[in-house]
Coordinates of C-alpha atoms and ligand atoms in Angstrom, one line a residue:
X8 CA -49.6 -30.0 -25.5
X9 CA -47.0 -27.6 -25.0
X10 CA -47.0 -25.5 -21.8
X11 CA -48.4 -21.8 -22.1
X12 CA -45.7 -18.8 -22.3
X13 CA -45.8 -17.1 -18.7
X14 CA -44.8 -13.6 -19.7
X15 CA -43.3 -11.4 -16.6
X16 CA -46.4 -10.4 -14.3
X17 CA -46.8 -6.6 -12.9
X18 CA -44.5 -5.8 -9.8
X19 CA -42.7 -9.2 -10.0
X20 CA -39.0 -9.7 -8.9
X21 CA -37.5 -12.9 -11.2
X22 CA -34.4 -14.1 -10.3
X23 CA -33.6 -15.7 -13.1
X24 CA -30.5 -18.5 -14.1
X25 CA -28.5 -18.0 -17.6
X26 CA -26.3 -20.6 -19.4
X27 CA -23.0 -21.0 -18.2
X28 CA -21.4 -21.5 -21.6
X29 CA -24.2 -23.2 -24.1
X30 CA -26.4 -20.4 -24.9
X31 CA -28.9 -23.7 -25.6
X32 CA -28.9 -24.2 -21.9
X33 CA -31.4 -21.0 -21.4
X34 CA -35.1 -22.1 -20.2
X35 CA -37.8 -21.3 -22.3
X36 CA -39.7 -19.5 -18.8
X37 CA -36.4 -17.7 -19.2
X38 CA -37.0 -16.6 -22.3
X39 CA -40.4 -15.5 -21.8
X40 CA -39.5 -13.7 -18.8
X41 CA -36.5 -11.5 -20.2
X42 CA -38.9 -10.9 -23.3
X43 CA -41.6 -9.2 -21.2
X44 CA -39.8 -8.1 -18.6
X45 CA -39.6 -3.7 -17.7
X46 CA -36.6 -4.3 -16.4
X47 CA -33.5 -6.5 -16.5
X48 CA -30.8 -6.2 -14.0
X49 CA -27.3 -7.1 -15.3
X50 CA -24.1 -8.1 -13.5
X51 CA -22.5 -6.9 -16.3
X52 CA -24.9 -5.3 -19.1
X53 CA -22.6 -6.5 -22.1
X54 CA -22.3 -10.1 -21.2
X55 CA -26.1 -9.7 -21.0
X56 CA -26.6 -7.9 -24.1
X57 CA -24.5 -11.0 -25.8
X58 CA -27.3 -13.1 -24.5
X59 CA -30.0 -11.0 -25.2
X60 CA -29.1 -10.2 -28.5
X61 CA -28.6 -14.3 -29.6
X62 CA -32.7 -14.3 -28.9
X63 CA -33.4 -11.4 -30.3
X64 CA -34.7 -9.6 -27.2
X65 CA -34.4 -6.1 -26.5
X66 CA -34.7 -5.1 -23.3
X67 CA -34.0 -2.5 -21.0
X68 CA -31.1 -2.9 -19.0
X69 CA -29.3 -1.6 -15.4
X70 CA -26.4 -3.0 -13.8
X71 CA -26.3 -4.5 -10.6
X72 CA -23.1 -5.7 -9.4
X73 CA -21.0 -6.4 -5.9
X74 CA -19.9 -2.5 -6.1
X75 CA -23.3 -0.6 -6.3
X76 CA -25.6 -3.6 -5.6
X77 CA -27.3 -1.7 -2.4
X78 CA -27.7 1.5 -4.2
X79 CA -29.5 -0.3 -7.3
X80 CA -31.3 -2.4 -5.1
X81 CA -32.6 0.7 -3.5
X82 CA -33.7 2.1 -6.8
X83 CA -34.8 -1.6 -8.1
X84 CA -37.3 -1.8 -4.9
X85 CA -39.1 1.8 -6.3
X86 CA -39.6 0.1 -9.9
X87 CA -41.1 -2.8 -8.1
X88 CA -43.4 -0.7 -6.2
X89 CA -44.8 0.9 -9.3
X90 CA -45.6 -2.1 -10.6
X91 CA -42.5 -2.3 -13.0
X92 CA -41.4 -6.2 -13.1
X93 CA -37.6 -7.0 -13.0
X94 CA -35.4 -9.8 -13.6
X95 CA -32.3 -10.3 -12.0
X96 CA -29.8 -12.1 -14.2
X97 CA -26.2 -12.5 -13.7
X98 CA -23.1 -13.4 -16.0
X99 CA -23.5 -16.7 -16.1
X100 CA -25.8 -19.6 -13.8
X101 CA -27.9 -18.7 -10.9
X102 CA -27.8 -15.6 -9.6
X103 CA -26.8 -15.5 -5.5
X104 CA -24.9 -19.2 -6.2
X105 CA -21.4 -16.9 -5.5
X106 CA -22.7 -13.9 -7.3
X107 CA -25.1 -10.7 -6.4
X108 CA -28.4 -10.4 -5.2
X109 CA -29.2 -11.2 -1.8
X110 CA -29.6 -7.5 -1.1
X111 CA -32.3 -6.8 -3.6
X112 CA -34.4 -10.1 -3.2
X113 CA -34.1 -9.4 1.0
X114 CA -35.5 -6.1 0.1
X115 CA -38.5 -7.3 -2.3
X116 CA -39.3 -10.0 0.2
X117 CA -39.0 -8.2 3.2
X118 CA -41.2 -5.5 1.2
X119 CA -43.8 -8.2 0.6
X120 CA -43.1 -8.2 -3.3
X121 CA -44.0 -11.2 -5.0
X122 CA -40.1 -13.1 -5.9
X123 CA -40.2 -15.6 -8.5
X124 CA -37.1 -17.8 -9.4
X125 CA -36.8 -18.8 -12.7
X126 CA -34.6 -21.7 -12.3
X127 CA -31.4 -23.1 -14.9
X128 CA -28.1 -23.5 -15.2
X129 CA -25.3 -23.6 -12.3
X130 CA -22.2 -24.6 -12.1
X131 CA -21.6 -26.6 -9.3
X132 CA -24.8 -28.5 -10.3
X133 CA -23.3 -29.1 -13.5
X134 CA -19.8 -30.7 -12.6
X135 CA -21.8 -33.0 -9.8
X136 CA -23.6 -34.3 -13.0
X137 CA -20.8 -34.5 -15.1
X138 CA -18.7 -36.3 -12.4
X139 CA -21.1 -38.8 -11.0
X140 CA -20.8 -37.9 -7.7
X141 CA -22.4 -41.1 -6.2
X142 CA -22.1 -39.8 -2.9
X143 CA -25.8 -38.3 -1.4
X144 CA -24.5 -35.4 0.5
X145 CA -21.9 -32.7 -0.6
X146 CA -20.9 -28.9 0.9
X147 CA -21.3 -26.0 -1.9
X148 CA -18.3 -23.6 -0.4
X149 CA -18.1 -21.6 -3.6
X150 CA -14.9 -19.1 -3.6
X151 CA -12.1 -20.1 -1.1
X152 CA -10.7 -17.2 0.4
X153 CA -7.7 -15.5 -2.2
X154 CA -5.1 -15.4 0.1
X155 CA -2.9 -18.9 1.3
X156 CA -3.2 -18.5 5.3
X157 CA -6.7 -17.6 5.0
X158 CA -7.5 -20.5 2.6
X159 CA -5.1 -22.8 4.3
X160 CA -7.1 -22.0 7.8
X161 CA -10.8 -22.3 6.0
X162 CA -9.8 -26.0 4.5
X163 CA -8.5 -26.9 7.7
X164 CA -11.7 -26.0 9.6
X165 CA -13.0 -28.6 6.8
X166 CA -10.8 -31.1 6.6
X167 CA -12.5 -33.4 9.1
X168 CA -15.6 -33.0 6.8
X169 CA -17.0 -36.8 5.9
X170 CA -19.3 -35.0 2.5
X171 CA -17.4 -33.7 -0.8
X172 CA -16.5 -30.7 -0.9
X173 CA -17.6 -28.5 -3.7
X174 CA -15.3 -25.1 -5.0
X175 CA -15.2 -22.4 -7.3
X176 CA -12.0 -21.1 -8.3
X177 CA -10.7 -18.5 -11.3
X178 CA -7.9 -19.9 -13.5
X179 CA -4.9 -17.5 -12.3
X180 CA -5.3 -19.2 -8.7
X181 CA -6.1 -22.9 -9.3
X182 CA -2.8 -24.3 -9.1
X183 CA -2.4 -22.6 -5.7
X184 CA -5.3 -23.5 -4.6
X185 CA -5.3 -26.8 -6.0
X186 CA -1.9 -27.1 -4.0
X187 CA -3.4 -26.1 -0.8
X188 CA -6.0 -29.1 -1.1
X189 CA -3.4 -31.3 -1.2
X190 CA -1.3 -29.9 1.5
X191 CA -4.2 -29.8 3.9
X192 CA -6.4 -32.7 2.9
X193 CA -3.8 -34.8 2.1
X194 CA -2.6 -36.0 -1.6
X195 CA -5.0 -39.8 -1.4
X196 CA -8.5 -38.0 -1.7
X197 CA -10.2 -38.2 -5.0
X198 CA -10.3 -34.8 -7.0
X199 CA -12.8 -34.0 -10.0
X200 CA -11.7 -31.1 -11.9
X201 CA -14.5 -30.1 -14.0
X202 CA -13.1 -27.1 -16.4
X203 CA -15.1 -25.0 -19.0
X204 CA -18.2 -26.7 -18.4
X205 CA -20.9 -26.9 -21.3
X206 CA -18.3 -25.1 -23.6
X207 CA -16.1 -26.3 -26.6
X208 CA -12.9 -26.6 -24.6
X209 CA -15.1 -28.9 -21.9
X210 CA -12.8 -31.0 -19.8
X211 CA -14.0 -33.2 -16.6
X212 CA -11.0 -35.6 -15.0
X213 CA -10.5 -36.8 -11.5
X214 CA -7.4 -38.0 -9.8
X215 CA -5.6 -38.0 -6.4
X216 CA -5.1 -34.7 -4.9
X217 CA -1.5 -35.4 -4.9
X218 CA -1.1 -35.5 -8.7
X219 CA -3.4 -32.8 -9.4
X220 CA -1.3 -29.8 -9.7
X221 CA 1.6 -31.6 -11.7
X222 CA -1.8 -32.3 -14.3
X223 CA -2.6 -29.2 -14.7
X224 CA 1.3 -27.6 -15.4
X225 CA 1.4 -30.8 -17.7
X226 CA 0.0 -28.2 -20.4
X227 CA -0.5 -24.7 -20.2
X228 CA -4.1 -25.0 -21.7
X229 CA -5.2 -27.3 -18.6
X230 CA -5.1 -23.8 -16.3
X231 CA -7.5 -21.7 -18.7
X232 CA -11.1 -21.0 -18.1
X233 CA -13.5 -21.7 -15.4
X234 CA -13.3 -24.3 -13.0
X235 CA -15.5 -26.3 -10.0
X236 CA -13.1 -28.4 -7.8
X237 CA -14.9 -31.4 -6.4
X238 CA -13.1 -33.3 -3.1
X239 CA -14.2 -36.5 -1.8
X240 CA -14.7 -36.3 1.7
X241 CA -12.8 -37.6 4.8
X242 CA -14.5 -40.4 4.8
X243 CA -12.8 -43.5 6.4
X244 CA -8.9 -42.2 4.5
X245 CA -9.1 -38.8 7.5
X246 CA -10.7 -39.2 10.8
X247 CA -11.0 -36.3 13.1
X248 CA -7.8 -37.6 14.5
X249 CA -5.9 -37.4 11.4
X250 CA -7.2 -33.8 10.3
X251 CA -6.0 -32.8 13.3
X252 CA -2.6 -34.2 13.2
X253 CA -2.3 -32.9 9.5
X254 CA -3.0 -29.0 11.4
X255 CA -0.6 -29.4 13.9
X256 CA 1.8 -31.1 11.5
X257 CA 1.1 -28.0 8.6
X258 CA 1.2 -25.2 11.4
X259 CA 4.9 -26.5 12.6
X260 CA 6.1 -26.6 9.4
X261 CA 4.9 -22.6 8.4
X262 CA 8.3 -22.5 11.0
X263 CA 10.9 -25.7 11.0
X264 CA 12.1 -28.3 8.3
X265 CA 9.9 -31.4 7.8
X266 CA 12.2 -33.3 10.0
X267 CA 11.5 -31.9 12.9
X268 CA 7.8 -30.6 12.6
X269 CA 7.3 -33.8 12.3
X270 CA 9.1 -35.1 15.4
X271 CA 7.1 -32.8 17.4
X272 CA 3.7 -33.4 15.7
X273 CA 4.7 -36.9 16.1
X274 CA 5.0 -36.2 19.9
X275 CA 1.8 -34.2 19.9
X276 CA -0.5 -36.5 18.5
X277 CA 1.0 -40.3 19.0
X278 CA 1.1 -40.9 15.4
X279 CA 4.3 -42.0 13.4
X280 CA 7.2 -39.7 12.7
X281 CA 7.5 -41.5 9.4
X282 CA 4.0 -41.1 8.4
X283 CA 3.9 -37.3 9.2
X284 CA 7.4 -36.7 7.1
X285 CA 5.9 -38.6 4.2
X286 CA 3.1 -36.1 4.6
X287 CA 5.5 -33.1 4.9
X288 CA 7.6 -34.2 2.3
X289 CA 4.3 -34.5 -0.2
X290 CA 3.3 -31.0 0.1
X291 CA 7.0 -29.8 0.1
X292 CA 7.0 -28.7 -3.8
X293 CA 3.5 -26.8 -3.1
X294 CA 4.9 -25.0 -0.6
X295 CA 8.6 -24.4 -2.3
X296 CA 6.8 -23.2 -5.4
X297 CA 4.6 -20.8 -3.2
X298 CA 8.1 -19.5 -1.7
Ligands
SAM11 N1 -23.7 -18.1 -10.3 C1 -22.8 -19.0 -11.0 C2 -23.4 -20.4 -10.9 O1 -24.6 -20.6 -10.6 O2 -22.7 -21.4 -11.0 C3 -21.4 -19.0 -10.4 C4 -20.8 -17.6 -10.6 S1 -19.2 -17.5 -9.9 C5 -18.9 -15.7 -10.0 C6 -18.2 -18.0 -11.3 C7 -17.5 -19.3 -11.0 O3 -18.4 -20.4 -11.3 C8 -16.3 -19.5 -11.9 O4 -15.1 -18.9 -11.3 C9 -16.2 -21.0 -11.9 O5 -15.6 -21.4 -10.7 C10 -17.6 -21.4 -11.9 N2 -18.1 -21.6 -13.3 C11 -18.9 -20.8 -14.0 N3 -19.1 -21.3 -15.2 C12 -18.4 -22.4 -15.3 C13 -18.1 -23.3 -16.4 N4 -18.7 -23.2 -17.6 N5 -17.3 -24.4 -16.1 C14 -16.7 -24.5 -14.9 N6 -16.9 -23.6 -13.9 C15 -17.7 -22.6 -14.1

């Protein structure tokens, strides 16, 4: 027998997860809920309306997004307390996985509202299926930061890091990015690149770090859409020593030529010149074409 409908209750804040390219991904408790919902709070109303629309749902609809998310919440919290019920969606996935929210579900739970999470797609989720991660424990970092030295310093505080690594990055920065893996976590760790997930132009490949931004300027298509960036961890290939000797190594070379950061990391950390120049040398083009 098939489960009973569960149409929104009175006063009840759903936070609930869309597809993130399949429309057929949506849940049917999704469904139910957006159908019978008061309110439905959008991170952008007209991706929303798309979705809405494919269902046949009308619904009334209120943006909530990064720049007015306290303000709405605010005004969210008062609809709750009349008994209005909400749902939170965002563009695509699970809301608060690296989009809006936190604020308002704080507030309803703080408020003692009942919070429901109507669970579904996410990305990161997604690529760990479609990879085959085998490994049992991984880090969800989401966005690294936009800017080199701040990404390059985040990674680094990582690097040492024995679980994969899990990123989201937009398609105008993934070759940088992409880059910067290489540079600070060396070019042998296993990548997955899992691009366009559950859409038409679908494409899931691993290979070394070190050959992962000459795949992606192979063809121009390789850098469109949406991407999750999966890094095996340290694991046996980078001990605490080595992610150590890769920051010294990466800091000297923000200054000198290869040849001699690498004399003096050599110096600094007892390993061998030859081994930190191959290093240097490897993420010499990532750094030339960031020049
Ligand atoms: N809340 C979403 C979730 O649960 O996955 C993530 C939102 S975040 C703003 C958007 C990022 O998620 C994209 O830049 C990309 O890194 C990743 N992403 C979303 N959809 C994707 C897809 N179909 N394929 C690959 N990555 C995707």
């Amino acid at each position: 027998m098939q489960p009973a409908e569960q149409p929104a209750q009175p006063g009840t804040l759903y936070v609930v997860a869309t597809p993130i390219g399949n429309l057929r991904d949506i849940t049917l408790h999704a469904l139910d809920v957006l159908r019978s919902v008061d309110l439905v709070a959008a991170e952008d109303t007209r991706v929303t309306q798309g979705l809405l629309a494919a269902y046949g749902i009308q619904a009334r609809l209120t943006a909530l997004h990064e720049h007015n998310e306290r303000t709405v919440s605010d005004k969210l919290l008062g609809e709750l307390r009349a008994g209005r019920s909400v749902a939170l969606v965002s563009d695509a996935g699970t809301p608060l996985v690296s989009d809006p929210g936190a604020h308002l579900v704080g507030l309803a739970r703080q408020a003692g509202l009942p919070v429901v999470a109507v669970p579904g797609p996410s990305a990161a989720a997604t690529a760990l299926s479609a990879a085959g991660v085998a490994a049992p424990h991984w880090l969800f970092y989401g966005f690294l930061p936009a800017k080199a030295r701040a990404r390059r310093q985040v990674l680094e505080g990582m690097a040492a890091q024995p679980w994969h690594l899990v990123f989201y990055e937009a398609p105008h920065r993934v070759v940088e990015c992409v880059a910067d893996l290489a540079v600070v976590l060396g070019p042998h760790r296993e990548l997955t690149l899992a691009r366009e997930l559950t859409k038409r132009f679908e494409q899931v490949v691993s290979l070394p770090l070190g050959e992962a931004v000459a795949w992606l300027e192979a063809h121009g298509d390789r850098c469109r859409g949406e991407f999750v960036l999966i890094v095996a961890g340290a694991g046996e290939a980078a001990t605490p020593d080595e992610a150590e000797a890769r920051r010294i190594l990466h800091a000297l070379l923000t200054e000198l030529p290869a040849s001699q950061a690498a004399r003096i990391a050599a110096g600094l950390t007892g390993r061998k010149r030859g081994e930190l120049y191959d290093w240097a040398m490897a993420g010499k083009s990532d750094r030339q074409r960031e020049a």
